[in-house]
CSV table of C-alpha atoms in Angstrom, one decimal:
chain,number,residue,atom,x,y,z
A,163,GLY,CA,23.0,11.4,-13.1
A,164,ASN,CA,21.8,10.1,-10.1
A,165,PRO,CA,23.3,7.2,-8.0
A,166,ARG,CA,21.1,4.0,-8.2
A,167,THR,CA,20.3,2.3,-5.2
A,168,MET,CA,21.4,-1.1,-3.7
A,169,VAL,CA,19.5,-3.0,-1.2
A,170,THR,CA,20.9,-5.8,0.9
A,171,THR,CA,17.9,-8.3,1.3
A,172,ALA,CA,13.9,-8.3,0.5
A,173,THR,CA,13.6,-7.4,4.2
A,174,GLY,CA,17.2,-6.2,5.0
A,175,LEU,CA,18.9,-2.7,5.5
A,176,ILE,CA,19.2,-0.7,2.2
A,177,LEU,CA,22.6,0.9,1.2
A,178,LEU,CA,23.3,2.7,-2.1
A,179,PHE,CA,24.8,1.8,-5.1
A,180,VAL,CA,25.9,2.2,-8.6
A,181,LEU,CA,24.2,-0.4,-10.6
A,182,GLN,CA,27.6,-1.7,-12.0
A,183,ALA,CA,29.2,-5.3,-11.6
A,184,ALA,CA,32.7,-6.1,-10.0
A,185,SER,CA,36.1,-6.2,-11.7
A,186,LEU,CA,36.4,-9.7,-10.9
A,187,SER,CA,38.9,-12.2,-12.4
A,188,GLU,CA,37.7,-15.4,-14.7
A,189,GLU,CA,38.5,-18.8,-13.6
A,190,GLU,CA,40.7,-20.3,-16.1
A,191,VAL,CA,39.3,-23.2,-17.8
A,192,LYS,CA,39.5,-24.7,-21.3
A,193,VAL,CA,37.1,-23.2,-24.8
A,194,CYS,CA,35.2,-26.6,-25.8
A,195,ASN,CA,32.0,-27.4,-27.9
A,196,PRO,CA,28.6,-27.4,-26.7
A,197,GLU,CA,28.2,-31.2,-27.2
A,198,ASP,CA,31.2,-31.6,-24.4
A,199,LYS,CA,29.3,-29.9,-21.8
A,200,ASN,CA,29.6,-32.9,-19.6
A,201,VAL,CA,33.2,-32.3,-19.3
A,202,ALA,CA,34.7,-30.8,-16.2
A,203,GLY,CA,36.6,-27.6,-17.1
A,204,CYS,CA,34.8,-27.2,-20.2
A,205,LYS,CA,34.4,-23.4,-20.5
A,206,LEU,CA,30.5,-23.1,-21.8
A,207,GLU,CA,29.1,-19.8,-22.6
A,208,PRO,CA,25.3,-19.4,-20.4
A,209,SER,CA,23.4,-19.6,-24.0
A,210,ASP,CA,25.0,-22.8,-24.8
A,211,VAL,CA,23.1,-24.3,-21.7
A,212,SER,CA,19.8,-22.6,-22.2
A,213,PRO,CA,18.5,-20.1,-24.6
A,214,TYR,CA,17.0,-18.0,-21.3
A,215,ALA,CA,20.4,-17.4,-19.9
A,216,SER,CA,23.1,-15.0,-21.4
A,217,TYR,CA,25.9,-12.5,-20.6
A,218,ILE,CA,24.5,-9.2,-19.3
A,219,HIS,CA,27.5,-7.3,-20.9
A,220,GLU,CA,29.7,-8.4,-23.7
A,221,SER,CA,32.5,-7.3,-21.9
A,222,PRO,CA,33.4,-6.9,-17.9
A,223,LYS,CA,31.9,-3.7,-16.3
A,224,ILE,CA,34.9,-2.0,-14.8
A,225,ASN,CA,35.1,1.2,-12.3
A,226,ALA,CA,38.4,1.9,-11.3
A,227,ARG,CA,37.3,4.6,-8.8
A,228,GLU,CA,34.5,3.1,-7.1
A,229,ARG,CA,35.1,-0.8,-6.4
A,230,PRO,CA,32.5,-3.1,-5.0
A,231,MET,CA,33.5,-4.2,-1.6
A,232,SER,CA,31.5,-5.6,1.5
A,233,ALA,CA,32.0,-3.8,5.2
A,234,LYS,CA,30.5,-4.8,8.7
A,235,PHE,CA,29.2,-2.1,11.0
A,236,VAL,CA,29.1,-2.7,14.5
A,237,ASN,CA,27.3,-0.8,17.0
A,238,LEU,CA,28.4,-1.0,20.7
A,239,LEU,CA,26.5,2.1,21.6
A,240,THR,CA,23.6,1.9,24.0
A,241,ASP,CA,21.1,3.6,21.8
A,242,LYS,CA,19.7,2.4,18.7
A,243,VAL,CA,21.3,4.6,15.9
A,244,GLN,CA,19.8,5.3,12.2
A,245,MET,CA,22.3,5.0,9.1
A,246,TYR,CA,22.2,7.5,6.2
A,247,TRP,CA,24.3,7.6,2.8
A,248,ASP,CA,26.2,11.0,2.4
A,249,ASN,CA,24.8,11.7,-1.2
A,250,GLY,CA,25.4,15.5,-1.3
A,251,THR,CA,22.3,16.2,-0.3
A,252,PRO,CA,21.2,18.2,2.9
A,253,GLY,CA,20.5,15.1,5.5
A,254,GLY,CA,21.6,12.2,3.5
A,255,LYS,CA,19.8,9.2,2.3
A,256,PHE,CA,18.3,7.2,5.1
A,257,GLN,CA,19.4,3.9,5.1
A,258,GLY,CA,17.7,2.2,7.9
A,259,GLY,CA,17.8,1.5,11.8
A,260,ILE,CA,20.8,-0.4,13.5
A,261,ALA,CA,20.2,-1.8,17.2
A,262,TYR,CA,23.2,-3.0,19.2
A,263,GLY,CA,25.1,-5.5,17.3
A,264,GLU,CA,26.5,-5.9,13.8
A,265,ILE,CA,25.2,-5.9,10.2
A,266,THR,CA,27.4,-6.9,7.3
A,267,HIS,CA,26.7,-5.3,3.9
A,268,GLY,CA,28.0,-4.9,0.2
A,269,THR,CA,28.8,-1.1,-1.0
A,270,TYR,CA,31.5,0.8,-2.9
A,271,THR,CA,34.8,2.1,-2.3
A,272,THR,CA,34.5,6.2,-1.8
A,273,HIS,CA,31.0,6.1,-0.4
A,274,THR,CA,30.5,7.7,3.1
A,275,PHE,CA,28.0,6.6,5.7
A,276,PHE,CA,27.1,8.7,8.8
A,277,PHE,CA,25.0,7.4,11.8
A,278,LYS,CA,23.0,9.2,14.4
A,279,SER,CA,21.3,8.6,17.7
A,280,LYS,CA,17.8,7.8,17.1
A,281,ALA,CA,16.8,9.2,20.5
A,282,THR,CA,19.0,12.3,20.2
A,283,GLY,CA,19.6,13.0,16.5
A,284,LYS,CA,23.1,13.6,17.2
A,285,GLU,CA,25.9,12.5,14.9
A,286,VAL,CA,27.8,9.2,16.6
A,287,GLY,CA,30.2,8.3,13.8
A,288,ARG,CA,31.0,8.5,9.9
A,289,PHE,CA,33.0,6.2,7.9
A,290,THR,CA,34.4,6.5,4.4
A,291,MET,CA,34.4,2.8,2.7
A,292,SER,CA,38.0,1.5,2.0
A,293,GLU,CA,38.7,-1.9,0.9
A,294,ASP,CA,41.8,-1.8,3.2
A,295,ASP,CA,39.5,-1.6,6.4
A,296,PRO,CA,36.1,-4.0,6.2
A,297,LEU,CA,35.3,-3.6,10.0
A,298,TYR,CA,33.7,-0.1,11.3
A,299,ILE,CA,32.9,0.1,14.8
A,300,LEU,CA,30.6,2.8,16.6
A,301,HIS,CA,32.0,3.8,19.8
A,302,GLY,CA,31.7,7.0,20.8
A,303,ASN,CA,35.0,7.8,21.9
A,304,ASP,CA,33.7,6.0,25.2
A,305,PRO,CA,36.9,4.5,27.0
A,306,GLU,CA,34.4,1.9,28.8
A,307,ILE,CA,33.4,0.6,25.3
A,308,LEU,CA,37.4,1.1,24.2
A,309,ASN,CA,38.5,-1.0,27.1
A,310,SER,CA,35.7,-3.5,26.8
A,311,GLU,CA,35.8,-7.3,26.0
A,312,LYS,CA,33.5,-6.8,23.3
A,313,TYR,CA,35.5,-4.1,21.6
A,314,LYS,CA,38.5,-6.3,21.7
A,315,LYS,CA,36.9,-9.0,20.1
A,316,TYR,CA,35.9,-7.1,17.3
A,317,GLU,CA,39.4,-5.9,17.0
A,318,LYS,CA,40.8,-9.4,16.8
A,319,GLU,CA,38.1,-10.3,14.3
A,320,ARG,CA,39.2,-7.2,11.9
A,321,GLU,CA,42.5,-9.5,11.6
A,322,PHE,CA,40.6,-12.3,10.6
A,323,LEU,CA,38.4,-10.5,7.7
A,324,ILE,CA,41.7,-9.0,6.6
A,325,LYS,CA,43.3,-12.6,6.3
A,326,TYR,CA,40.4,-14.4,4.8
A,327,LYS,CA,40.1,-11.7,2.2
A,328,GLU,CA,43.7,-12.1,1.2
A,329,GLU,CA,43.5,-15.8,1.1
A,330,HIS,CA,39.9,-16.1,-0.5
A,331,GLY,CA,39.7,-13.5,-2.6
A,332,GLN,CA,36.3,-12.0,-1.0
A,333,PRO,CA,35.2,-10.6,2.1
A,334,TRP,CA,33.8,-12.9,5.1
A,335,LEU,CA,30.3,-11.6,5.3
A,336,SER,CA,28.8,-13.9,7.7
A,337,ILE,CA,28.9,-13.6,11.3
A,338,SER,CA,32.2,-14.6,13.0
A,339,GLY,CA,32.5,-18.4,14.0
A,340,ARG,CA,29.7,-19.1,11.5
A,341,GLY,CA,30.3,-22.8,10.7
A,342,PRO,CA,29.8,-24.6,7.4
A,343,PRO,CA,26.0,-25.0,6.3
A,344,ILE,CA,24.4,-28.6,7.0
A,345,LEU,CA,21.9,-28.2,3.9
A,346,HIS,CA,22.8,-29.8,1.0
A,347,ILE,CA,24.5,-27.9,-2.2
A,348,TRP,CA,24.2,-28.8,-5.5
A,349,ASP,CA,27.6,-29.3,-7.1
A,350,ALA,CA,28.5,-26.1,-9.7
A,351,GLY,CA,32.0,-27.2,-10.9
A,352,TYR,CA,31.6,-26.1,-14.3
A,353,VAL,CA,28.7,-24.2,-16.5
A,354,GLY,CA,26.4,-27.1,-18.3
A,355,GLN,CA,26.8,-29.6,-15.8
A,356,SER,CA,23.6,-31.1,-15.0
A,357,HIS,CA,21.8,-32.9,-12.0
A,358,THR,CA,18.7,-35.2,-12.6
A,359,ILE,CA,15.5,-34.2,-10.1
A,360,GLU,CA,13.1,-37.3,-9.2
A,361,SER,CA,9.9,-36.8,-7.6
A,362,GLU,CA,7.1,-38.7,-6.7
A,363,TYR,CA,5.0,-35.2,-6.6
A,364,GLY,CA,4.2,-35.0,-10.2
A,365,GLN,CA,2.5,-31.7,-11.8
A,366,TRP,CA,-1.0,-30.8,-11.5
A,367,ASP,CA,-2.9,-30.1,-14.8
A,368,GLY,CA,-6.1,-28.2,-13.4
A,369,GLU,CA,-7.7,-31.6,-12.5
A,370,ASN,CA,-5.4,-34.7,-11.6
A,371,TYR,CA,-1.7,-35.2,-10.7
A,372,ALA,CA,0.7,-36.6,-12.6
A,373,LYS,CA,2.3,-39.9,-11.0
A,374,SER,CA,5.9,-38.5,-10.6
A,375,TYR,CA,8.1,-35.9,-12.1
A,376,THR,CA,11.6,-35.7,-13.5
A,377,GLY,CA,13.8,-32.6,-14.4
A,378,GLU,CA,17.0,-31.1,-15.0
A,379,LEU,CA,18.9,-28.8,-13.0
A,380,LYS,CA,21.7,-27.3,-15.4
A,381,VAL,CA,24.3,-25.1,-13.8
A,382,VAL,CA,24.4,-21.8,-15.7
A,383,ALA,CA,27.1,-19.9,-13.5
A,384,MET,CA,29.7,-21.4,-11.0
A,385,GLN,CA,30.4,-17.7,-9.3
A,386,PRO,CA,27.8,-17.5,-7.8
A,387,LYS,CA,26.2,-20.6,-7.9
A,388,VAL,CA,23.5,-20.5,-10.3
A,389,LEU,CA,21.3,-22.9,-11.5
A,390,LEU,CA,18.1,-23.2,-13.9
A,391,ILE,CA,15.4,-25.8,-14.3
A,392,GLU,CA,12.8,-25.7,-16.7
A,393,ASN,CA,9.3,-27.1,-16.2
A,394,LEU,CA,9.4,-27.6,-12.9
A,395,ILE,CA,5.5,-26.3,-12.6
A,396,SER,CA,2.8,-26.9,-14.5
A,397,PRO,CA,0.7,-23.7,-16.2
A,398,ALA,CA,-2.2,-25.0,-13.9
A,399,GLU,CA,0.3,-25.0,-10.7
A,400,CYS,CA,1.4,-21.2,-11.9
A,401,GLU,CA,-2.4,-19.9,-12.2
A,402,HIS,CA,-2.9,-21.4,-8.8
A,403,VAL,CA,-0.1,-19.4,-7.4
A,404,ILE,CA,-0.9,-16.0,-9.2
A,405,LYS,CA,-4.7,-16.6,-8.4
A,406,LEU,CA,-3.5,-17.1,-4.4
A,407,GLY,CA,-1.4,-14.1,-4.4
A,408,GLU,CA,-2.7,-11.8,-6.5
A,409,PRO,CA,-5.3,-10.5,-4.1
A,410,ARG,CA,-2.4,-10.0,-1.3
A,411,VAL,CA,0.3,-8.3,-3.2
A,412,LYS,CA,1.0,-4.8,-2.1
A,413,GLN,CA,3.6,-2.1,-2.3
A,414,SER,CA,6.8,-3.8,-1.6
A,415,ILE,CA,8.9,-2.8,1.3
A,416,ILE,CA,12.5,-2.7,2.5
A,417,GLY,CA,14.3,-2.2,5.6
A,418,VAL,CA,14.5,-3.9,9.2
A,419,VAL,CA,11.6,-5.4,11.1
A,420,GLY,CA,10.0,-2.3,12.5
A,421,GLU,CA,11.6,0.2,10.3
A,422,ALA,CA,10.3,-1.1,7.0
A,423,TYR,CA,9.7,1.3,4.3
A,424,ALA,CA,9.0,1.6,0.6
A,425,ASP,CA,11.6,3.2,-1.4
A,426,GLU,CA,12.4,3.4,-5.4
A,427,THR,CA,15.1,0.8,-5.4
A,428,ARG,CA,12.1,-1.5,-5.0
A,429,THR,CA,9.1,-0.7,-6.9
A,430,SER,CA,7.1,-4.2,-7.3
A,431,LYS,CA,4.2,-5.5,-5.0
A,432,THR,CA,4.5,-8.6,-2.9
A,433,GLY,CA,2.3,-10.8,-1.0
A,434,TRP,CA,2.8,-14.3,1.2
A,435,ILE,CA,1.5,-17.7,0.9
A,436,ASN,CA,1.6,-20.3,3.3
A,437,PRO,CA,1.9,-24.0,1.4
A,438,SER,CA,-0.7,-25.2,4.1
A,439,GLU,CA,-3.4,-23.0,2.3
A,440,SER,CA,-4.2,-25.3,-0.7
A,441,GLU,CA,-3.7,-28.9,-1.2
A,442,GLN,CA,-1.7,-28.2,-4.9
A,443,LEU,CA,0.8,-25.7,-3.0
A,444,GLN,CA,1.7,-28.3,-0.7
A,445,HIS,CA,2.1,-30.9,-3.2
A,446,MET,CA,4.1,-28.5,-5.1
A,447,PHE,CA,6.3,-27.7,-1.7
A,448,ASN,CA,7.3,-31.3,-1.6
A,449,ARG,CA,8.3,-31.2,-4.8
A,450,PHE,CA,10.7,-28.7,-4.2
A,451,ALA,CA,11.9,-30.2,-1.2
A,452,ASP,CA,13.5,-33.0,-3.9
A,453,VAL,CA,14.7,-30.1,-6.3
A,454,LEU,CA,16.7,-28.6,-2.9
A,455,HIS,CA,17.5,-32.4,-1.7
A,456,MET,CA,15.9,-31.4,1.5
A,457,GLU,CA,13.1,-33.5,3.8
A,458,LYS,CA,9.4,-32.6,3.3
A,459,ASP,CA,9.2,-31.1,6.8
A,460,GLN,CA,12.3,-28.9,6.4
A,461,LEU,CA,10.1,-26.8,3.9
A,462,LYS,CA,7.3,-25.9,6.5
A,463,PRO,CA,7.6,-22.5,7.3
A,464,PHE,CA,9.9,-21.4,10.2
A,465,ASN,CA,11.7,-24.5,10.0
A,466,ASN,CA,14.2,-23.8,7.2
A,467,ALA,CA,12.1,-22.0,4.7
A,468,GLU,CA,9.8,-19.0,5.0
A,469,PRO,CA,6.3,-19.0,3.4
A,470,LEU,CA,6.0,-18.6,-0.4
A,471,GLN,CA,6.7,-14.7,-1.7
A,472,VAL,CA,4.6,-13.7,-4.6
A,473,VAL,CA,5.8,-10.6,-6.5
A,474,HIS,CA,4.2,-9.0,-9.1
A,475,TYR,CA,6.2,-6.3,-11.5
A,476,GLY,CA,4.4,-4.0,-13.8
A,477,THR,CA,5.8,-2.0,-16.5
A,478,ASN,CA,8.9,-0.2,-15.8
A,479,GLN,CA,8.9,-1.9,-12.4
A,480,HIS,CA,12.1,-3.5,-10.9
A,481,TYR,CA,14.3,-4.2,-8.1
A,482,TYR,CA,17.9,-2.6,-7.7
A,483,ASN,CA,21.0,-4.8,-6.6
A,484,HIS,CA,20.5,-6.5,-3.5
A,485,PHE,CA,21.7,-9.9,-1.7
A,486,ASP,CA,18.9,-11.9,-0.3
A,487,PHE,CA,21.0,-12.9,2.9
A,488,PHE,CA,21.2,-10.9,6.2
A,489,TYR,CA,22.1,-11.0,9.6
A,490,SER,CA,18.9,-12.1,11.8
A,491,GLY,CA,20.7,-10.4,14.8
A,492,ASN,CA,21.3,-11.4,18.6
A,493,GLY,CA,24.5,-13.5,17.8
A,494,SER,CA,22.4,-15.8,15.7
A,495,HIS,CA,24.2,-18.1,13.4
A,496,LYS,CA,21.0,-18.3,11.1
A,497,TYR,CA,21.2,-17.0,7.4
A,498,ARG,CA,19.0,-17.2,4.2
A,499,PHE,CA,21.1,-19.9,2.5
A,500,SER,CA,19.6,-20.3,-1.0
A,501,THR,CA,16.6,-18.7,-3.1
A,502,LEU,CA,14.5,-21.0,-5.2
A,503,LEU,CA,13.2,-18.1,-7.5
A,504,LEU,CA,9.9,-19.5,-9.5
A,505,TYR,CA,8.6,-17.7,-12.7
A,506,LEU,CA,5.1,-17.6,-13.3
A,507,ASN,CA,4.2,-16.0,-16.7
A,508,ASN,CA,5.9,-15.6,-20.0
A,509,ALA,CA,7.7,-12.6,-21.4
A,510,THR,CA,5.6,-10.9,-23.9
A,511,SER,CA,8.4,-10.8,-26.4
A,512,PRO,CA,12.3,-11.5,-26.2
A,513,ALA,CA,12.7,-7.6,-25.9
A,514,ALA,CA,10.0,-7.5,-22.8
A,515,GLY,CA,13.0,-7.4,-20.0
A,516,GLY,CA,12.3,-8.5,-16.5
A,517,GLY,CA,14.9,-11.1,-16.1
A,518,THR,CA,16.7,-11.9,-13.4
A,519,GLY,CA,20.3,-10.8,-13.3
A,520,PHE,CA,23.5,-11.5,-11.0
A,521,PRO,CA,26.3,-8.8,-12.3
A,522,LYS,CA,29.2,-9.9,-10.6
A,523,ALA,CA,29.1,-13.4,-12.4
A,524,PHE,CA,31.7,-14.2,-15.1
A,525,GLY,CA,34.1,-11.9,-14.1
A,526,GLY,CA,31.9,-8.7,-14.3
A,527,LYS,CA,30.4,-9.4,-17.7
A,528,GLY,CA,27.0,-10.7,-15.4
A,529,LEU,CA,24.5,-13.4,-16.1
A,530,LYS,CA,21.0,-12.9,-16.6
A,531,VAL,CA,18.1,-15.3,-17.1
A,532,ARG,CA,14.6,-14.7,-18.1
A,533,PRO,CA,12.8,-18.6,-18.5
A,534,PRO,CA,9.2,-19.3,-19.4
A,535,ALA,CA,6.5,-19.7,-17.0
A,536,GLY,CA,7.3,-22.9,-14.9
A,537,SER,CA,10.9,-22.5,-14.8
A,538,ALA,CA,13.0,-21.6,-11.7
A,539,VAL,CA,16.8,-20.5,-11.0
A,540,LEU,CA,17.8,-21.9,-7.9
A,541,PHE,CA,21.1,-19.9,-6.4
A,542,TYR,CA,22.9,-20.0,-3.2
A,543,SER,CA,23.4,-17.2,-1.2
A,544,MET,CA,26.2,-19.3,1.2
A,545,MET,CA,29.0,-20.8,0.2
A,546,GLU,CA,30.3,-24.4,1.5
A,547,ASP,CA,32.4,-22.7,4.4
A,548,GLY,CA,29.7,-20.7,5.9
A,549,ASN,CA,30.3,-17.2,4.7
A,550,CYS,CA,27.7,-15.4,2.6
A,551,ASP,CA,28.7,-15.4,-1.0
A,552,GLU,CA,28.7,-11.8,-2.0
A,553,TYR,CA,29.1,-12.8,-5.6
A,554,SER,CA,25.2,-13.7,-5.1
A,555,GLU,CA,24.2,-10.2,-5.8
A,556,HIS,CA,21.4,-9.8,-8.0
A,557,THR,CA,18.7,-7.7,-9.6
A,558,GLY,CA,15.3,-7.7,-10.8
A,559,LEU,CA,15.6,-6.0,-13.9
A,560,HIS,CA,13.4,-3.6,-15.4
A,561,VAL,CA,10.4,-5.0,-17.0
A,562,LEU,CA,9.9,-3.0,-20.6
A,563,GLU,CA,6.7,-4.6,-21.9
A,564,GLY,CA,3.8,-6.0,-20.0
A,565,GLU,CA,4.0,-7.5,-16.3
A,566,LYS,CA,6.0,-10.4,-14.4
A,567,TRP,CA,5.0,-12.8,-11.9
A,568,ILE,CA,7.3,-14.4,-9.8
A,569,ALA,CA,7.9,-16.5,-6.3
A,570,ASN,CA,10.3,-16.6,-3.8
A,571,LEU,CA,11.1,-19.3,-1.5
A,572,TRP,CA,14.0,-18.6,0.6
A,573,ILE,CA,15.7,-21.3,2.5
A,574,TRP,CA,17.5,-20.8,6.1
A,575,ASP,CA,20.4,-22.6,7.7
A,576,PRO,CA,20.6,-24.2,10.2
A,577,LYS,CA,17.0,-23.2,10.3
A,578,ARG,CA,14.4,-20.1,10.7
């Protein structure tokens, strides 16, 4: 059949993927009973923690030929280039544009990408992905570029990338030299671990605010770090967000700023809301800050947070595998750090689909979550050492019945 596609971020560059999970080894932990869930090292199933979390597959999905990998592409040419996947069709599949600088992306071994100058249309580079080489440089065989300090810097970085993967078992995806994050990461030492959240910003019932809020943030996966909190926002607050977002949602797009476009990999509709637009929304953002263990001012848009993105999926709509993190360019060390994903409506039935999937979790068994309205999933795109986490690849699973409303709150480190 036709290959499915993978998108790197909600606003990032698209790369084509087969929708499959990685062949990844599971951590060795002891098996125990659900009542022992607060014991470190205890192996619990996601469904032991929440009825709304489960494996995607009963056994790991493995493909020996096309193995998941991540690669860094560097454009040292003066021309902006356009990237294509060689999918066997004339002209290939357009992937977006790359200006001078670098991008990092997940892909699969054996996939080939080629690059054309945007100005002339001439092909300037072609690479077939290999796990043995994580770095691909566009230099046009220009002697000046090949002898430049910039090129030598990247060749030195290639050595670091190979060594990092050998030592850590996954690739380095952040910009070279990116240090540890400054923001808080909740401990996810074992499935079933729980953190109590207390906030003075209680839920709104449509008329009044409760005096306080208490919730439990529960670990449902360790790699990537995925935590679930039920009843974070009230039914009235869910309705309020949908009411604000519904007039604004329009066809979702992918791609870098200035070259974003609609694509079959993301068929939902999206819109944006600033928390300052309503008292209720600002009140919710203050509660979210307590969930994220952040200061309230940090959640102001363009400090450490983006405005709230409201997303609507109709029946048969989806968002294929993608990362939320992406490189912001110009040597910046700023990246999307975490995602607080809010569920705003209930599924019509257990067979309605529309969950959120993490295909690389649990050694390739994957994790899927579809909690009820008012719940949220928190997952981290960045690890403690500052590397972006390739295990954070996720997907908006097909909605099989009814519709799905969610909202994304994206957090940046060290700032937006």
